[in-house]
Short mmCIF file of C-alpha atoms in Angstrom, two decimals:
data_model
loop_
_atom_site.label_atom_id
_atom_site.label_comp_id
_atom_site.label_asym_id
_atom_site.label_seq_id
_atom_site.Cartn_x
_atom_site.Cartn_y
_atom_site.Cartn_z
CA UNK A 1 -211.86 117.40 -213.44
CA UNK A 2 -210.87 120.99 -212.75
CA UNK A 3 -207.98 122.59 -210.96
CA UNK A 4 -208.71 124.10 -207.58
CA UNK A 5 -206.55 127.06 -206.66
CA UNK A 6 -205.87 127.60 -202.97
CA UNK A 7 -204.71 131.19 -203.51
CA UNK A 8 -206.78 133.84 -201.82
CA UNK A 9 -207.98 136.87 -203.79
CA UNK A 10 -205.40 138.98 -201.92
CA UNK A 11 -202.53 136.71 -203.00
CA UNK A 12 -203.78 136.75 -206.59
CA UNK A 13 -203.99 140.54 -206.50
CA UNK A 14 -200.40 140.90 -205.22
CA UNK A 15 -199.16 138.57 -207.97
CA UNK A 16 -201.14 140.49 -210.56
CA UNK A 17 -199.88 143.90 -209.41
CA UNK A 18 -196.22 143.05 -208.81
CA UNK A 19 -195.63 139.78 -210.65
CA UNK A 20 -194.87 136.28 -209.51
CA UNK A 21 -191.24 135.29 -208.85
CA UNK A 22 -189.98 137.84 -211.35
CA UNK A 23 -191.33 141.35 -211.20
CA UNK A 24 -193.60 142.09 -214.16
CA UNK A 25 -192.75 144.84 -216.65
CA UNK A 26 -195.58 147.18 -215.68
CA UNK A 27 -194.49 147.23 -212.03
CA UNK A 28 -190.86 147.64 -213.09
CA UNK A 29 -191.78 150.66 -215.25
CA UNK A 30 -193.81 152.16 -212.41
CA UNK A 31 -190.87 151.81 -210.04
CA UNK A 32 -188.56 153.43 -212.61
CA UNK A 33 -190.87 156.43 -213.05
CA UNK A 34 -191.03 156.86 -209.27
CA UNK A 35 -187.25 156.54 -208.95
CA UNK A 36 -187.38 153.31 -206.94
CA UNK A 37 -184.41 150.95 -207.46
CA UNK A 38 -185.16 147.37 -208.54
CA UNK A 39 -184.10 145.83 -205.21
CA UNK A 40 -186.68 148.01 -203.44
CA UNK A 41 -189.30 146.80 -205.92
CA UNK A 42 -188.53 143.24 -204.78
CA UNK A 43 -188.71 144.40 -201.15
CA UNK A 44 -192.14 145.95 -201.76
CA UNK A 45 -193.33 142.71 -203.33
CA UNK A 46 -191.99 140.63 -200.42
CA UNK A 47 -193.55 143.01 -197.91
CA UNK A 48 -196.98 142.73 -199.54
CA UNK A 49 -196.79 138.93 -199.73
CA UNK A 50 -195.73 138.76 -196.08
CA UNK A 51 -198.56 141.01 -194.91
CA UNK A 52 -201.12 139.00 -196.90
CA UNK A 53 -199.81 135.70 -195.48
CA UNK A 54 -199.96 137.12 -191.94
CA UNK A 55 -203.56 138.18 -192.69
CA UNK A 56 -202.82 141.82 -191.94
CA UNK A 57 -204.39 142.78 -195.27
CA UNK A 58 -207.92 141.52 -195.81
CA UNK A 59 -209.59 142.38 -199.08
CA UNK A 60 -208.33 143.49 -202.45
CA UNK A 61 -208.88 147.17 -201.60
CA UNK A 62 -206.48 146.97 -198.65
CA UNK A 63 -203.85 145.32 -200.85
CA UNK A 64 -204.18 148.18 -203.36
CA UNK A 65 -203.97 150.85 -200.66
CA UNK A 66 -200.95 149.24 -199.00
CA UNK A 67 -199.11 148.97 -202.33
CA UNK A 68 -199.74 152.64 -203.04
CA UNK A 69 -198.47 153.54 -199.54
CA UNK A 70 -195.29 151.55 -200.08
CA UNK A 71 -194.75 153.09 -203.51
CA UNK A 72 -195.25 156.61 -202.13
CA UNK A 73 -192.88 155.97 -199.19
CA UNK A 74 -190.05 154.59 -201.30
CA UNK A 75 -190.58 156.82 -204.33
CA UNK A 76 -188.32 159.81 -204.90
CA UNK A 77 -190.31 161.33 -207.75
CA UNK A 78 -193.90 162.54 -207.42
CA UNK A 79 -196.38 160.86 -209.77
CA UNK A 80 -199.90 162.07 -210.47
CA UNK A 81 -201.49 158.70 -211.39
CA UNK A 82 -202.42 155.68 -209.28
CA UNK A 83 -200.66 152.50 -210.41
CA UNK A 84 -203.38 150.15 -209.14
CA UNK A 85 -205.97 151.79 -211.42
CA UNK A 86 -204.13 150.50 -214.49
CA UNK A 87 -204.54 146.85 -213.47
CA UNK A 88 -208.00 145.32 -213.77
CA UNK A 89 -209.51 143.63 -210.74
CA UNK A 90 -211.46 140.96 -212.64
CA UNK A 91 -208.38 138.82 -213.19
CA UNK A 92 -207.59 138.70 -209.47
CA UNK A 93 -211.11 137.70 -208.53
CA UNK A 94 -211.10 134.25 -207.01
CA UNK A 95 -212.85 131.94 -209.46
CA UNK A 96 -212.09 128.54 -207.93
CA UNK A 97 -213.19 129.29 -204.38
CA UNK A 98 -216.27 127.63 -202.94
CA UNK A 99 -218.85 130.35 -202.21
CA UNK A 100 -219.85 130.98 -198.61
CA UNK A 101 -223.08 129.51 -197.32
CA UNK A 102 -225.92 132.03 -197.39
CA UNK A 103 -227.02 133.29 -193.99
CA UNK A 104 -230.70 133.57 -194.84
CA UNK A 105 -233.14 130.76 -194.15
CA UNK A 106 -233.63 128.26 -196.94
CA UNK A 107 -237.05 127.70 -198.49
CA UNK A 108 -237.03 124.01 -197.50
CA UNK A 109 -238.98 122.82 -194.44
CA UNK A 110 -237.02 121.48 -191.46
CA UNK A 111 -235.69 117.92 -191.71
CA UNK A 112 -238.16 116.50 -189.19
CA UNK A 113 -241.08 117.65 -191.35
CA UNK A 114 -239.80 116.06 -194.57
CA UNK A 115 -241.42 112.67 -195.08
CA UNK A 116 -240.03 110.39 -197.73
CA UNK A 117 -242.72 108.13 -199.22
CA UNK A 118 -242.06 104.38 -199.49
CA UNK A 119 -240.63 103.13 -202.73
CA UNK A 120 -243.25 102.58 -205.38
CA UNK A 121 -243.17 99.10 -206.89
CA UNK A 122 -244.41 99.51 -210.44
CA UNK A 123 -247.22 101.73 -209.24
CA UNK A 124 -248.67 98.98 -207.03
CA UNK A 125 -250.59 99.86 -203.94
CA UNK A 126 -250.68 97.36 -201.12
CA UNK A 127 -253.86 96.67 -199.20
CA UNK A 128 -253.97 96.55 -195.44
CA UNK A 129 -255.12 93.38 -193.65
CA UNK A 130 -258.63 94.78 -193.31
CA UNK A 131 -258.94 95.33 -197.06
CA UNK A 132 -257.74 91.84 -198.13
CA UNK A 133 -260.26 89.27 -199.31
CA UNK A 134 -260.51 85.95 -197.46
CA UNK A 135 -258.55 84.06 -200.14
CA UNK A 136 -255.71 86.59 -200.15
CA UNK A 137 -255.61 86.54 -196.35
CA UNK A 138 -255.32 82.71 -196.32
CA UNK A 139 -252.51 82.86 -198.92
CA UNK A 140 -250.67 85.39 -196.78
CA UNK A 141 -251.04 83.22 -193.65
CA UNK A 142 -249.85 80.10 -195.54
CA UNK A 143 -246.78 81.97 -196.80
CA UNK A 144 -245.95 83.12 -193.27
CA UNK A 145 -246.37 79.55 -191.99
CA UNK A 146 -244.02 78.23 -194.71
CA UNK A 147 -241.37 80.74 -193.62
CA UNK A 148 -241.76 79.71 -189.98
CA UNK A 149 -241.53 75.99 -190.88
CA UNK A 150 -238.36 76.58 -192.90
CA UNK A 151 -236.80 78.51 -190.01
CA UNK A 152 -237.74 75.71 -187.61
CA UNK A 153 -236.14 73.09 -189.92
CA UNK A 154 -232.88 75.07 -189.92
CA UNK A 155 -232.96 75.32 -186.12
CA UNK A 156 -233.64 71.56 -185.74
CA UNK A 157 -230.70 70.74 -188.06
CA UNK A 158 -228.40 72.99 -186.02
CA UNK A 159 -229.58 71.36 -182.76
CA UNK A 160 -228.95 67.87 -184.21
CA UNK A 161 -225.40 68.90 -185.16
CA UNK A 162 -224.87 70.29 -181.65
CA UNK A 163 -226.15 67.03 -180.12
CA UNK A 164 -223.83 64.93 -182.32
CA UNK A 165 -220.85 67.08 -181.33
CA UNK A 166 -221.62 66.71 -177.61
CA UNK A 167 -221.75 62.87 -177.76
#
């Protein structure tokens, strides 16, 4: 039994870039090189999480772009590199999410055209009434008559009990 993660790829990407509850060291170092105080680093993280939860950011690329915007706005020092390029995207890819249903037509025929054959009983094939011999037909009729007689006996017993209860 596996663990199913309800986190979206955007949430995973924010956690990977900035850290979970505590800010990770890479993001802390990036903020230090840009001259951003630690409380602003937490504010950037909260802002990203909030925007992802409000579904303002859709897609990992938008999360990356928004983080770079926030870093550039709050940063006092100019930096030539992009922080998001240092962090790999494979880890934030959503592995436990059920894939979407394909839009294209399936190769199966429609349900009304699928015919399920009757269950095979040890490879036996059953003959129709026209194909039965006279002996087999008489045996079949006798068996049906026995079933009808047994049903009638049960009905007669129930009627007798009803008659006794009415007296």
